[in-house]
């Protein structure tokens, strides 16, 4: 059995996520999301989809990016999904 690094649960069906040279062990997608998903810098929700990156800052979508950085609105229209 493996121990989830978020909740500490010992679970026979735990899984590993390999990312950026590190290995993480979780017992559920909920725990994996809690540890690994970026947080929108405007509304503070977990970014589960593509999201938007503007100037090194992460947002859940263009709406939050424009609300947080109105002076960069033109860049946000052209921003690629994360």
Coordinates of C-alpha atoms in Angstrom, one line a residue:
X1 CA 0.0 0.0 0.0
X2 CA 1.1 3.6 -0.6
X3 CA 0.3 6.7 1.5
X4 CA -1.3 9.8 -0.1
X5 CA 0.9 12.8 0.4
X6 CA -2.1 15.1 0.9
X7 CA -4.5 13.2 3.2
X8 CA -2.2 10.5 4.6
X9 CA -4.6 7.7 3.6
X10 CA -2.9 4.3 3.1
X11 CA -4.6 2.9 0.0
X12 CA -3.9 -0.2 -2.1
X13 CA -5.0 1.6 -5.3
X14 CA -2.9 4.8 -4.8
X15 CA -1.2 6.2 -7.9
X16 CA 1.8 8.2 -8.8
X17 CA 2.1 11.4 -10.8
X18 CA 5.5 12.1 -12.3
X19 CA 5.9 15.8 -13.0
X20 CA 8.9 18.1 -13.5
X21 CA 11.3 15.5 -12.1
X22 CA 9.3 14.8 -8.9
X23 CA 7.1 11.8 -8.1
X24 CA 3.9 12.4 -6.1
X25 CA 1.6 9.7 -4.6
X26 CA -2.1 10.2 -4.2
X27 CA -5.2 8.2 -3.3
X28 CA -7.7 10.2 -5.3
X29 CA -7.9 12.8 -8.1
X30 CA -9.2 15.2 -5.5
X31 CA -5.9 15.0 -3.6
X32 CA -3.9 15.3 -6.8
X33 CA -5.8 18.4 -7.8
X34 CA -5.4 19.9 -4.3
X35 CA -1.6 19.5 -4.5
X36 CA -0.9 20.1 -8.2
X37 CA -3.5 22.3 -9.9
X38 CA -2.5 26.0 -10.2
X39 CA -4.8 28.6 -8.6
X40 CA -6.4 31.4 -10.6
X41 CA -4.8 34.7 -9.5
X42 CA -8.1 36.5 -9.8
X43 CA -10.9 34.3 -8.5
X44 CA -8.7 31.8 -6.6
X45 CA -10.4 28.7 -8.1
X46 CA -8.3 25.6 -9.0
X47 CA -7.5 25.6 -12.7
X48 CA -8.6 22.1 -14.0
X49 CA -8.7 23.0 -17.7
X50 CA -6.4 24.8 -20.0
X51 CA -6.5 28.2 -18.3
X52 CA -4.6 31.3 -19.5
X53 CA -1.1 32.5 -18.7
X54 CA -0.3 36.2 -19.0
X55 CA 3.1 37.5 -18.0
X56 CA 3.8 34.5 -15.8
X57 CA 0.5 34.7 -14.0
X58 CA -2.1 32.0 -14.3
X59 CA -5.9 32.5 -14.7
X60 CA -8.8 30.1 -15.1
X61 CA -9.8 31.9 -18.3
X62 CA -9.6 35.0 -20.3
X63 CA -12.4 36.7 -18.3
X64 CA -10.4 36.5 -15.1
X65 CA -7.2 37.5 -16.9
X66 CA -8.9 40.6 -18.4
X67 CA -10.4 41.5 -15.0
X68 CA -7.1 41.2 -13.2
X69 CA -5.0 42.9 -15.9
X70 CA -7.1 45.3 -18.0
X71 CA -4.0 47.1 -19.2
X72 CA -2.9 43.9 -20.9
X73 CA -6.3 43.1 -22.5
X74 CA -4.8 43.0 -26.1
X75 CA -2.2 40.4 -25.0
X76 CA -4.9 38.3 -23.3
X77 CA -6.9 38.0 -26.5
X78 CA -3.8 36.5 -28.1
X79 CA -2.7 34.4 -25.1
X80 CA -2.3 30.7 -25.7
X81 CA -4.0 28.3 -23.3
X82 CA -1.8 26.8 -20.6

